[in-house]
Short mmCIF file of C-alpha atoms and ligand atoms in Angstrom, two decimals:
data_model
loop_
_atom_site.label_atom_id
_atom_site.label_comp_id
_atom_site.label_asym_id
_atom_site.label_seq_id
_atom_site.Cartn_x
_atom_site.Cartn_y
_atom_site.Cartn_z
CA UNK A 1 -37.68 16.33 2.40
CA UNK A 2 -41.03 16.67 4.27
CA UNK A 3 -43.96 18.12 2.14
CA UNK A 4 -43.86 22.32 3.19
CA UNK A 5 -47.24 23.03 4.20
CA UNK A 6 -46.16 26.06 6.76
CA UNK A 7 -47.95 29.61 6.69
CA UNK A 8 -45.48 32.52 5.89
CA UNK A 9 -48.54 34.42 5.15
CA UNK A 10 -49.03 38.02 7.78
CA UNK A 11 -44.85 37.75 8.24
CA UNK A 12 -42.95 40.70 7.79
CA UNK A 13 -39.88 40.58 5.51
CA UNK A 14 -37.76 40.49 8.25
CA UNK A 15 -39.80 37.92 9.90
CA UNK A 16 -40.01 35.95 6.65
CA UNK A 17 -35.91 36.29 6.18
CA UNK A 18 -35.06 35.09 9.41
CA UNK A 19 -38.16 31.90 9.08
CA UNK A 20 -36.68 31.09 6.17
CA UNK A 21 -33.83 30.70 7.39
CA UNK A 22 -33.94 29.20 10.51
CA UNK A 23 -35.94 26.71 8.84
CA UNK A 24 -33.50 25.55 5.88
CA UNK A 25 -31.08 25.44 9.60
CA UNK A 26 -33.54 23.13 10.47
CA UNK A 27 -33.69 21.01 7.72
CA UNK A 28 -29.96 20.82 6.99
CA UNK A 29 -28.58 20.59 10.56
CA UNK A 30 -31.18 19.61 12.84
CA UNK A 31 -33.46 17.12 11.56
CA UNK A 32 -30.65 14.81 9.76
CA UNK A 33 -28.82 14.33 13.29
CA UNK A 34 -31.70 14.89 16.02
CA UNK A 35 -32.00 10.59 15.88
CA UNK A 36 -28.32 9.86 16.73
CA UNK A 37 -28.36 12.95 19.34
CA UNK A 38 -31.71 11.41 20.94
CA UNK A 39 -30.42 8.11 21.04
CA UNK A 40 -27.11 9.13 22.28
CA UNK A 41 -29.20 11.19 25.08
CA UNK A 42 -25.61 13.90 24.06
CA UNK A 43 -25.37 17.45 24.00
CA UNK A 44 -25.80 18.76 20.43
CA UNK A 45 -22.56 20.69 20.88
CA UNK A 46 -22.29 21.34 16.82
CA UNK A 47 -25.53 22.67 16.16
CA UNK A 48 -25.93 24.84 19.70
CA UNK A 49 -22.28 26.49 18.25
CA UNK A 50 -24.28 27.20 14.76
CA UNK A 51 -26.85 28.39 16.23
CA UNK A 52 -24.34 30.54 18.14
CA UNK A 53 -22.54 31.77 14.95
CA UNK A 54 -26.35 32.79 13.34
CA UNK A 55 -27.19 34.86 16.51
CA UNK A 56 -30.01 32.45 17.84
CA UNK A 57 -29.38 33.38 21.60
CA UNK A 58 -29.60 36.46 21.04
CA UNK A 59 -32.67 37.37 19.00
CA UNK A 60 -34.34 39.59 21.84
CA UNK A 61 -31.85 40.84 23.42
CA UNK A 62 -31.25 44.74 22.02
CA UNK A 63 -28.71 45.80 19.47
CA UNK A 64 -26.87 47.98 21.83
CA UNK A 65 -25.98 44.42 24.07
CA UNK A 66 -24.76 42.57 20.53
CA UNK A 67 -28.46 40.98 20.46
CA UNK A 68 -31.03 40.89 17.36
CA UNK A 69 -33.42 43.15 18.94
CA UNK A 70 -36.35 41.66 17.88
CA UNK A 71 -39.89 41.01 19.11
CA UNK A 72 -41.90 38.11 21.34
CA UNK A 73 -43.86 37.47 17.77
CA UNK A 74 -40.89 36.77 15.59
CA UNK A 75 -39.15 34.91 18.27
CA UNK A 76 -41.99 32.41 18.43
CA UNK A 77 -41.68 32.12 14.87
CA UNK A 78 -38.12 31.02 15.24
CA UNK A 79 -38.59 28.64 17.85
CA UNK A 80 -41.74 27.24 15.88
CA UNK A 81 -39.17 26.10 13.38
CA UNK A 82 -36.38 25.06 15.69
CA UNK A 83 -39.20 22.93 17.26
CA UNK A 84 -40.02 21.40 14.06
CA UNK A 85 -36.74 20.10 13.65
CA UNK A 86 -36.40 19.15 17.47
CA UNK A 87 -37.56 20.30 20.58
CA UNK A 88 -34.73 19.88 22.58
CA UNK A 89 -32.52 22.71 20.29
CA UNK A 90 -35.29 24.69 21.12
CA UNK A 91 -35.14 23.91 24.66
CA UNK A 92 -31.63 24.97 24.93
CA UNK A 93 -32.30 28.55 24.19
CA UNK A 94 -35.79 28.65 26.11
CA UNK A 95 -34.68 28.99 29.71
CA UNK A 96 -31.76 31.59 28.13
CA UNK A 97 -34.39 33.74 26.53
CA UNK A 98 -36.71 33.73 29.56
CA UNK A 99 -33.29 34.95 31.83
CA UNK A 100 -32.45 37.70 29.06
CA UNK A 101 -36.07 38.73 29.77
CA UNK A 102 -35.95 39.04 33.09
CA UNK A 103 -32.70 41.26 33.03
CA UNK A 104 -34.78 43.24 30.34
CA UNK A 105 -36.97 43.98 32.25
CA UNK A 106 -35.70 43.79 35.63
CA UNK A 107 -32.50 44.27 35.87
CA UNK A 108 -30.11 47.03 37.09
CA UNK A 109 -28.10 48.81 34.78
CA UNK A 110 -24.84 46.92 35.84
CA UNK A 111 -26.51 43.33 35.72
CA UNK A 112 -27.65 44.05 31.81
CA UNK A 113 -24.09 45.63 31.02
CA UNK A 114 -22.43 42.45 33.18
CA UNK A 115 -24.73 39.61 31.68
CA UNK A 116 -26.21 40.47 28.24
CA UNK A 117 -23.93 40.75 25.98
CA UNK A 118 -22.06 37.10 26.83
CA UNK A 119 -26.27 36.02 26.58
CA UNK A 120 -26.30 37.70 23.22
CA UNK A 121 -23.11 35.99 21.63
CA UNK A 122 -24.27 32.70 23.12
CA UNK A 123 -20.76 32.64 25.77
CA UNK A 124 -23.30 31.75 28.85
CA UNK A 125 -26.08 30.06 28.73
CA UNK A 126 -29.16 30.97 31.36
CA UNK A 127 -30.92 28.70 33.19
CA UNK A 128 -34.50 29.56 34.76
CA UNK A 129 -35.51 27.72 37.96
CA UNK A 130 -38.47 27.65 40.42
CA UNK A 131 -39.67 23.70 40.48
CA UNK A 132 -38.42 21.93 43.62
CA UNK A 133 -38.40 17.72 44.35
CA UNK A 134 -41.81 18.46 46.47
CA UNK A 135 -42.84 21.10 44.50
CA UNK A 136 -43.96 22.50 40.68
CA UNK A 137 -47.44 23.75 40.16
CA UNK A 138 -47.72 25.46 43.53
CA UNK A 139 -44.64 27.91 43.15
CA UNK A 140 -45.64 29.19 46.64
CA UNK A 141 -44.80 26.46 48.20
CA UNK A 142 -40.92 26.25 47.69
CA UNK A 143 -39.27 25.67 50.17
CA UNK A 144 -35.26 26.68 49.04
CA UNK A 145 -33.92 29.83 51.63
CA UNK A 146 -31.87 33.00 50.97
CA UNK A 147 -30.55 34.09 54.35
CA UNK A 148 -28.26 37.25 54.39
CA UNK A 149 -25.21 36.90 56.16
CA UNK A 150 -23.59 39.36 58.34
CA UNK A 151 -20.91 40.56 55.73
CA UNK A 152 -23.80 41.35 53.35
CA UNK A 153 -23.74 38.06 50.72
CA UNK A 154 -26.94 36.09 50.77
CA UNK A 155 -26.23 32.37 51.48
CA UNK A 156 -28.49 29.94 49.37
CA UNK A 157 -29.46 26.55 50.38
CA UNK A 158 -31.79 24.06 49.42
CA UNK A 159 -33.11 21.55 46.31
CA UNK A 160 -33.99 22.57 43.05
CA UNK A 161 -35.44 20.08 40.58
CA UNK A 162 -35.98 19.40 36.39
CA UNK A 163 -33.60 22.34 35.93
CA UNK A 164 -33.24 22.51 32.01
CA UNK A 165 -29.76 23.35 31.08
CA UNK A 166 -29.00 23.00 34.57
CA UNK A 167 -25.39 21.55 34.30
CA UNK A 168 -24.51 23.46 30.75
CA UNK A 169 -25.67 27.30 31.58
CA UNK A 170 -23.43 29.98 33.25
CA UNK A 171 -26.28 31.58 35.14
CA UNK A 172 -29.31 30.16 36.75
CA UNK A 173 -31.99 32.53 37.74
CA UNK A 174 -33.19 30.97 40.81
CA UNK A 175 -36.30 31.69 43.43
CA UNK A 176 -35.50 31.50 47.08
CA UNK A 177 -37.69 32.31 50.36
CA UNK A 178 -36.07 35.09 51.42
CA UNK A 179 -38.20 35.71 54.06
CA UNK A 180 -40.19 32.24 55.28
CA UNK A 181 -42.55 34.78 57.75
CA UNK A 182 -43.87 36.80 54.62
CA UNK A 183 -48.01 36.18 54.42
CA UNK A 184 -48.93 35.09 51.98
CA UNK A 185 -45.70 33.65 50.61
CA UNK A 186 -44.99 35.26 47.55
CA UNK A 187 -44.19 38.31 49.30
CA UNK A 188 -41.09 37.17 50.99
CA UNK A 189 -39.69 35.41 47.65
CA UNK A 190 -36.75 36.83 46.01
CA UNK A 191 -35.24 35.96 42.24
CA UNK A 192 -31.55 35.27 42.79
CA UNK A 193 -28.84 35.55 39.29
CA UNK A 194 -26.50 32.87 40.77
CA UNK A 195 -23.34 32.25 38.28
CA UNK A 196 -21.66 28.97 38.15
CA UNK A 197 -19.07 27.10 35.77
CA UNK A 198 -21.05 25.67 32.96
CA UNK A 199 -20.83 21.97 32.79
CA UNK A 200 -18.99 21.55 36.07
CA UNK A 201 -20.80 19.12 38.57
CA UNK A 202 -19.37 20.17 41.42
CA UNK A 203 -18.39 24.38 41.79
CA UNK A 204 -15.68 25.58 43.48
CA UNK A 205 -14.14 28.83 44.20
CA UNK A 206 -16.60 31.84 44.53
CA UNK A 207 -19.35 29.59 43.07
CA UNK A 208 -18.73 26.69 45.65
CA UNK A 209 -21.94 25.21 47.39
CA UNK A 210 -23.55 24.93 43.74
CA UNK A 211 -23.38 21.17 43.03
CA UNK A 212 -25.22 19.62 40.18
CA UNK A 213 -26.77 15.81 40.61
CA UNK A 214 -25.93 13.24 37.60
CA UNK A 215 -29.25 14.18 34.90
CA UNK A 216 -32.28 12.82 34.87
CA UNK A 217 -33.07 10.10 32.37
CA UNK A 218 -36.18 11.03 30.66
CA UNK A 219 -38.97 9.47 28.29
CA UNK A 220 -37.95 12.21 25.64
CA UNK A 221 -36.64 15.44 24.94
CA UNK A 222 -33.15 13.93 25.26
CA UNK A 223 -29.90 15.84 24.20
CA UNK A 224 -31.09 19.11 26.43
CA UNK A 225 -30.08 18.47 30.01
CA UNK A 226 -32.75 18.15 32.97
CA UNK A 227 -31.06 18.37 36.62
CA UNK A 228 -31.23 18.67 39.90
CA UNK A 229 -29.38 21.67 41.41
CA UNK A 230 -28.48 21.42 45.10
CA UNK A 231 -27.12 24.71 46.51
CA UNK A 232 -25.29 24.25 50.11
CA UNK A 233 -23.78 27.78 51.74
CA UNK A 234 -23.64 29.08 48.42
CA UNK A 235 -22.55 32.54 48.66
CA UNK A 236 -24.68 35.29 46.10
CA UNK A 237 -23.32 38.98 46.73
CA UNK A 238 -25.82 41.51 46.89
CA UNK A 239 -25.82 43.28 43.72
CA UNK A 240 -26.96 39.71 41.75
CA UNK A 241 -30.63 40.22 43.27
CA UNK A 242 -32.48 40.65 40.38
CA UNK A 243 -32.82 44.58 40.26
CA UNK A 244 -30.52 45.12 43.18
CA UNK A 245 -31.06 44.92 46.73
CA UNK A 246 -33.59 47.55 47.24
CA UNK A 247 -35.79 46.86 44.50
CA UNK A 248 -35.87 43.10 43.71
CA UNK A 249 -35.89 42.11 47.41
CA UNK A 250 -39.60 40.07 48.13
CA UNK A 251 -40.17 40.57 44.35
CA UNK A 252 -38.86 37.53 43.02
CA UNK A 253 -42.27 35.63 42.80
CA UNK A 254 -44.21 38.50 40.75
CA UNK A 255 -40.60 38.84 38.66
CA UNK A 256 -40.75 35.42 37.49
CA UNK A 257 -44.38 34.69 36.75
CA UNK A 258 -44.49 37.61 34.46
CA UNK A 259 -41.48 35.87 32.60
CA UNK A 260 -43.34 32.47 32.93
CA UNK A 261 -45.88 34.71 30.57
CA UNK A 262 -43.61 34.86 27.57
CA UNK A 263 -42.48 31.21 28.45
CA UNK A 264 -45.65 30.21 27.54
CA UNK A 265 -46.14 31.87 24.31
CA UNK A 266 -42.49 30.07 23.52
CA UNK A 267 -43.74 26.72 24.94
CA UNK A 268 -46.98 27.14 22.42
CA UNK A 269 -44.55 28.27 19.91
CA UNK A 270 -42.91 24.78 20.87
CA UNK A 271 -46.27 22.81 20.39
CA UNK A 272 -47.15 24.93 16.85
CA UNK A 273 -43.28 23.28 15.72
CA UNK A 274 -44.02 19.86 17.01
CA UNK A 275 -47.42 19.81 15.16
CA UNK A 276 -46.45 21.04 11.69
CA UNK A 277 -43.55 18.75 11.99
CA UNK A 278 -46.34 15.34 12.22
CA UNK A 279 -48.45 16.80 10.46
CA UNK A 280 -45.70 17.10 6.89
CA UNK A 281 -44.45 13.07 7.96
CA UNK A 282 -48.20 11.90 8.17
CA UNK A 283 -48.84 13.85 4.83
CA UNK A 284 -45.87 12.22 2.70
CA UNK A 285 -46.18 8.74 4.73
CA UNK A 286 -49.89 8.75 3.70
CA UNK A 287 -49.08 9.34 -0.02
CA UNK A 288 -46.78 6.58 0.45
CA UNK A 289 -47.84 4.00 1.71
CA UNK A 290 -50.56 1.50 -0.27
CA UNK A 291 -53.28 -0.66 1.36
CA UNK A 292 -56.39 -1.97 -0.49
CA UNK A 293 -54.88 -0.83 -3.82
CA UNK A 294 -54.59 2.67 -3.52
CA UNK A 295 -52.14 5.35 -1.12
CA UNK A 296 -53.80 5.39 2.07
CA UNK A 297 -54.34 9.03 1.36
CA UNK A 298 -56.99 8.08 -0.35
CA UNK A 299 -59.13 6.44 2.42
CA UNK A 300 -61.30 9.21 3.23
CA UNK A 301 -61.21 8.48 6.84
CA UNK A 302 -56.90 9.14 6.65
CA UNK A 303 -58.04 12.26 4.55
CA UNK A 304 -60.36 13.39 7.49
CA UNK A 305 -57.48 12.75 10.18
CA UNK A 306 -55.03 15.26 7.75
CA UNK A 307 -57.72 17.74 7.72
CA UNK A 308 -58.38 17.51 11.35
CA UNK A 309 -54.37 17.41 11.99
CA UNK A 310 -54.04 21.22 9.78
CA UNK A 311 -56.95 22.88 11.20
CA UNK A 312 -55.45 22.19 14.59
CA UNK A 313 -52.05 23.44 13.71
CA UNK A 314 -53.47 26.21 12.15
CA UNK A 315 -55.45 27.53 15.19
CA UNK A 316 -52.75 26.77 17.07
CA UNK A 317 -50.52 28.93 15.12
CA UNK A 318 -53.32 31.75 15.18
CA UNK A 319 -53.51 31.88 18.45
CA UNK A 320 -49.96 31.63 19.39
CA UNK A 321 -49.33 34.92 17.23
CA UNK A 322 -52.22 36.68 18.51
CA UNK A 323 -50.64 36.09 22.05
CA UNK A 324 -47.25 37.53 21.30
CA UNK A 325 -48.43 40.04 19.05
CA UNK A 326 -50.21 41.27 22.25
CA UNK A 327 -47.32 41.11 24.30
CA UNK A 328 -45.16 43.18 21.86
CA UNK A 329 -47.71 45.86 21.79
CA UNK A 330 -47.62 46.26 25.40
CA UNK A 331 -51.43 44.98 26.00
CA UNK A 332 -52.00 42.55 28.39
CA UNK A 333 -51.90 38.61 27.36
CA UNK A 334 -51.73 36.84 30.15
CA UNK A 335 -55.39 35.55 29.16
CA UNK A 336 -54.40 34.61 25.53
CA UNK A 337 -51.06 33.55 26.52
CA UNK A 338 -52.40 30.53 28.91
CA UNK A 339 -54.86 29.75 25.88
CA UNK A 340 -51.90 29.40 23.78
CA UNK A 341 -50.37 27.56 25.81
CA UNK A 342 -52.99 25.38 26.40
CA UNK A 343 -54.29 24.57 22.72
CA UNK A 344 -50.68 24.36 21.41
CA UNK A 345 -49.72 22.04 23.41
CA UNK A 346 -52.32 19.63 23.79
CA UNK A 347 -52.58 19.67 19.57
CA UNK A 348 -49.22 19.38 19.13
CA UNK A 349 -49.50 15.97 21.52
CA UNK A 350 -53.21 15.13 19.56
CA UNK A 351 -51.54 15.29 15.90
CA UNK A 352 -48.15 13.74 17.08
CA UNK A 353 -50.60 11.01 18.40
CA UNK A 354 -52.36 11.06 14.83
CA UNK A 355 -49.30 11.04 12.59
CA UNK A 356 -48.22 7.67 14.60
CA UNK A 357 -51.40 5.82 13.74
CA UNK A 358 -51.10 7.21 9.93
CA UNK A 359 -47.54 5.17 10.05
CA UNK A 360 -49.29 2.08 11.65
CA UNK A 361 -46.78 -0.26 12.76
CA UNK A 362 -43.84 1.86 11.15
CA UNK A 363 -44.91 4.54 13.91
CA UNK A 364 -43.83 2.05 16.37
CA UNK A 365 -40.21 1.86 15.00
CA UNK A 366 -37.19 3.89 15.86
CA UNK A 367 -36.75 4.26 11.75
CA UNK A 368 -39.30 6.54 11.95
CA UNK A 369 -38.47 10.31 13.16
CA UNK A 370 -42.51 10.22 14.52
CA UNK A 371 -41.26 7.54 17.36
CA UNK A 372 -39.09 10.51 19.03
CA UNK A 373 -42.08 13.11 18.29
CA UNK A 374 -43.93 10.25 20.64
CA UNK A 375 -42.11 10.74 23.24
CA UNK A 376 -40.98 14.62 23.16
CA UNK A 377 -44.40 15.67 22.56
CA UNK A 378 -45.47 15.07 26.18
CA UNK A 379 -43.18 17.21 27.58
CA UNK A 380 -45.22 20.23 26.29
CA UNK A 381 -48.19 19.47 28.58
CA UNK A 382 -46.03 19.60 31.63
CA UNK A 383 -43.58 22.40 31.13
CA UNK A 384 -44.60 26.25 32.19
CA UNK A 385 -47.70 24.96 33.76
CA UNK A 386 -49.98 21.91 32.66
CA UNK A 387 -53.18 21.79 30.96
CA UNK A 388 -55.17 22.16 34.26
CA UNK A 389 -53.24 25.37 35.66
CA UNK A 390 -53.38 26.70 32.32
CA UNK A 391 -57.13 26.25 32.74
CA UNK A 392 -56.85 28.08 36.39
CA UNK A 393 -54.88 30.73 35.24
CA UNK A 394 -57.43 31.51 31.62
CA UNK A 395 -60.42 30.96 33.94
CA UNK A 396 -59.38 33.56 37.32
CA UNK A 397 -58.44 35.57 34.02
CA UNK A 398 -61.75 35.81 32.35
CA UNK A 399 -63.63 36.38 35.58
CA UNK A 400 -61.57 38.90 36.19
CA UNK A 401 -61.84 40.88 33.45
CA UNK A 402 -65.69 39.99 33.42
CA UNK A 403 -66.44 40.89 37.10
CA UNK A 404 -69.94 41.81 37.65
C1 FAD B 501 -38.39 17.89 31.11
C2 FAD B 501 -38.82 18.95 32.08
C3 FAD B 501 -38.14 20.16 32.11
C4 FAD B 501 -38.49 21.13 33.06
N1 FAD B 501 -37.75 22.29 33.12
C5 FAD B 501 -37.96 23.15 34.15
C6 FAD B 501 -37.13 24.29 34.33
O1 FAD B 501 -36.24 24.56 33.52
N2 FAD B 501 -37.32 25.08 35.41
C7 FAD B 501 -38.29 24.81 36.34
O2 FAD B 501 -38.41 25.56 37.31
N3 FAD B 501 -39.12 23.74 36.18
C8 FAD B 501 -38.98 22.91 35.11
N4 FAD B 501 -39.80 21.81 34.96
C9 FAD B 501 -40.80 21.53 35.98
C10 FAD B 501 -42.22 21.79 35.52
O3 FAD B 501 -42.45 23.17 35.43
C11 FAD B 501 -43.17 21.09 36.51
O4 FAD B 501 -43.00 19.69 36.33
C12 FAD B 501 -44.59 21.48 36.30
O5 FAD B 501 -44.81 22.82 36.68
C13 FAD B 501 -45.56 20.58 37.10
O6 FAD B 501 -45.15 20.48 38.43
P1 FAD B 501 -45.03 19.04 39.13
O7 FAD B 501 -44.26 18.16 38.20
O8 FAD B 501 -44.47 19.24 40.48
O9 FAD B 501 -46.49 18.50 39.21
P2 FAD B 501 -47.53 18.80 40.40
O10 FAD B 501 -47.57 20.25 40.68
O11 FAD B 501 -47.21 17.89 41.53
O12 FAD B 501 -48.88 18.35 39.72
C14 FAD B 501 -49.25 16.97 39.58
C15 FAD B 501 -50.58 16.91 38.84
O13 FAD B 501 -51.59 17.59 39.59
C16 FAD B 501 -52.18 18.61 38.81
N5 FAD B 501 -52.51 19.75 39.68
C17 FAD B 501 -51.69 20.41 40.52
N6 FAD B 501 -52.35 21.36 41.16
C18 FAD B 501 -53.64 21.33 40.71
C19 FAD B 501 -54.82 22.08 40.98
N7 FAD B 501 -54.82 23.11 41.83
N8 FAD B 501 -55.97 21.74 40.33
C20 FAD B 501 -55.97 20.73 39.45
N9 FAD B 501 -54.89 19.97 39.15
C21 FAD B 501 -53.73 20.28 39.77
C22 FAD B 501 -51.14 18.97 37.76
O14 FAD B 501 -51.74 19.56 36.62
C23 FAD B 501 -50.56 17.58 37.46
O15 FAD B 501 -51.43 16.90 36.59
C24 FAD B 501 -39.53 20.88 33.96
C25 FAD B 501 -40.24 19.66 33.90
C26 FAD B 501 -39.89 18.71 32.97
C27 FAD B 501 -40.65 17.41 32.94
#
């Protein structure tokens, strides 16, 4: 058991139920088996059906579709402590709870009645996908097409790339150029709810021309599935544009960067979990472990690398809250939510690096849980935008809302 040095302080009694909770989940289920899942590079099948069974997909998603109904700011709080027992569990219901919020949202009445309730019980799984084999950063650059056909289906074709969940989920919300004239871009870009058979590599039926590439083999973040998804003819009927037809047609683009705004206060959420997680193992190994006669908890310069490694998670934390407590009010956080992003992450990856030296050659071991922290923690700076369009986004931000 690590040493519990998490805040529970400014939580709700709700919010401090469900932390608790999802926490012991963590400790009891996650945490003991994440090292034979990671190694394995397998599907956590027993743990994503618990999670299933305590309502974990659907913890936004409103009562009246079978979800939780609860806010951005507690559901960061949850994934902080899925995170701290792995990142990949949390990864599994990250692209889901960025598709339940774009049906939120955006969706027509049909699509919420049709999709959210199987989200809320956890049947289908959502996948979220804009990155393309030539493509990431600049979203207005992708290059997949949506052309509609003369009987009124949209036919899909083209590449997508580091799809997460891409083989398991039920639904992938997808971007497609729907109209490659539009100026600029974005304009002619449309978000696309394309259903397929989860786990199937190769669709067939009314989902054929979906097929789904062998996964990628990554440094980390194992168990969670990254893939390709190559869609050839496939056939999308009208009424699974996101909003319908008439509304969500050349909206796609705005549609999904307003989701990639709650996607960041989950990835931050992400970085808060990873953080805590090193900084507990450096605190115990450091009490532990003996050179020069004493724990090396006593060396004041391991002392100043704890401190260092709390303050960060702390601020982290802070600032993580602050963004989805904006959110949940309604005010705008775009701002706050890139600076979450951007702290969180690159602290979880600077205490992850910190807890490994604290283990010195023992960090370098598989025995050691912070080994996979190594190598997940990375992942963080990449996903929903790295450090440096984090920085582009907080900067056009702050001169925006400081225009002289
Ligand atoms: C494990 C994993 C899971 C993922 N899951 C998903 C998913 O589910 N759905 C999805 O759509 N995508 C997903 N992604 C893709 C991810 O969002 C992209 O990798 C990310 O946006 C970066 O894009 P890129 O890899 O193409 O890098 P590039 O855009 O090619 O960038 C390369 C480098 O150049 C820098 N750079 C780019 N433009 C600028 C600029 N203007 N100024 C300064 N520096 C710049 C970048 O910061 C980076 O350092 C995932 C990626 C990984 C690794």
């Amino acid at each position: 058991m690590a040493v519990d040095t998490s805040a529970t302080s400014e939580q709700t009694e709700i919010q401090r139920d469900i932390t608790e909770m999802v926490r012991q989940f963590a400790d009891e289920q996650i945490i003991p088996n994440a090292e034979r899942y990671d190694h394995e590079d397998s599907f956590p099948e027993p743990i994503v059906e618990q999670m299933k069974e305590l309502g974990l997909f659907g913890v936004t998603i409103p009562e009246e579709y079978g979800g939780m109904g609860l806010d951005l700011t507690t559901y960061a709080m949850i994934v902080e402590e899925l995170s701290r027992g792995w990142i990949s569990i949390s990864g599994v219901v990250n692209t889901h709870f960025i598709g339940s919020y774009l049906l939120m949202k955006f969706g027509t009445d049909e699509q919420k009645e049709h999709f959210l309730p199987k989200m809320a019980s956890g049947e289908i799984r959502a996948a979220f996908s804009l990155s393309e084999p030539e493509v990431g950063s600049d979203v207005q650059g992708i290059k997949a097409t949506a052309k509609k056909d003369e009987d009124g289906n949209w036919e899909l074709n083209g590449q997508k790339m580091w799809v997460t969940n891409g083989l398991g989920a039920g639904v992938v919300f997808v971007l497609m150029k729907s109209d490659p004239k539009a100026e600029p871009p974005y304009r002619g870009m449309t978000c696309f709810i394309t259903e397929k058979e989860p786990w199937a590599e190769e669709n067939s039926g009314e989902f054929a021309g979906l097929t789904i590439p062998p996964k990628i083999k990554k440094m980390g973040y194992k168990g969670v599935e990254s893939t390709e998804l190559v869609y050839d003819g496939y056939r999308c009927p009208p009424d699974r544009v996101l909003g319908g037809e008439e509304a969500g047609v050349g909206q796609g683009f705005v549609q999904m960067m307003d989701a990639l705004e709650v996607g960041r206060v989950n990835v931050a959420a992400r970085g808060v979990g990873i953080a805590q997680r090193a900084l507990e193992l450096a605190l115990r190994y450091s009490q532990e472990r003996k050179t020069f006669g004493k724990p090396i908890a006593q060396h004041q310069a391991i002392q100043f690398k704890l401190a260092d490694m709390a303050t960060k998670v702390e601020a982290a934390r802070l600032l993580t809250r602050k963004a989805a407590r904006l959110k949940d009010a309604g005010e705008r956080s775009d701002l706050e939510a890139g600076m979450a992003k951007l702290l969180a992450s690159e602290n979880g990856k600077e205490c992850v690096e910190e807890c490994f030296r604290i283990h010195g050659g023992y960090g370098y071991s598989k025995e050691y849980e912070v080994e996979r922290l190594y190598r997940d923690a990375p992942l963080l700076l990449i996903g929903e935008g790295t450090s440096e369009i984090q920085r582009m986004v907080i900067g056009k931000k702050l001169l925006q809302r400081h225009k002289i």
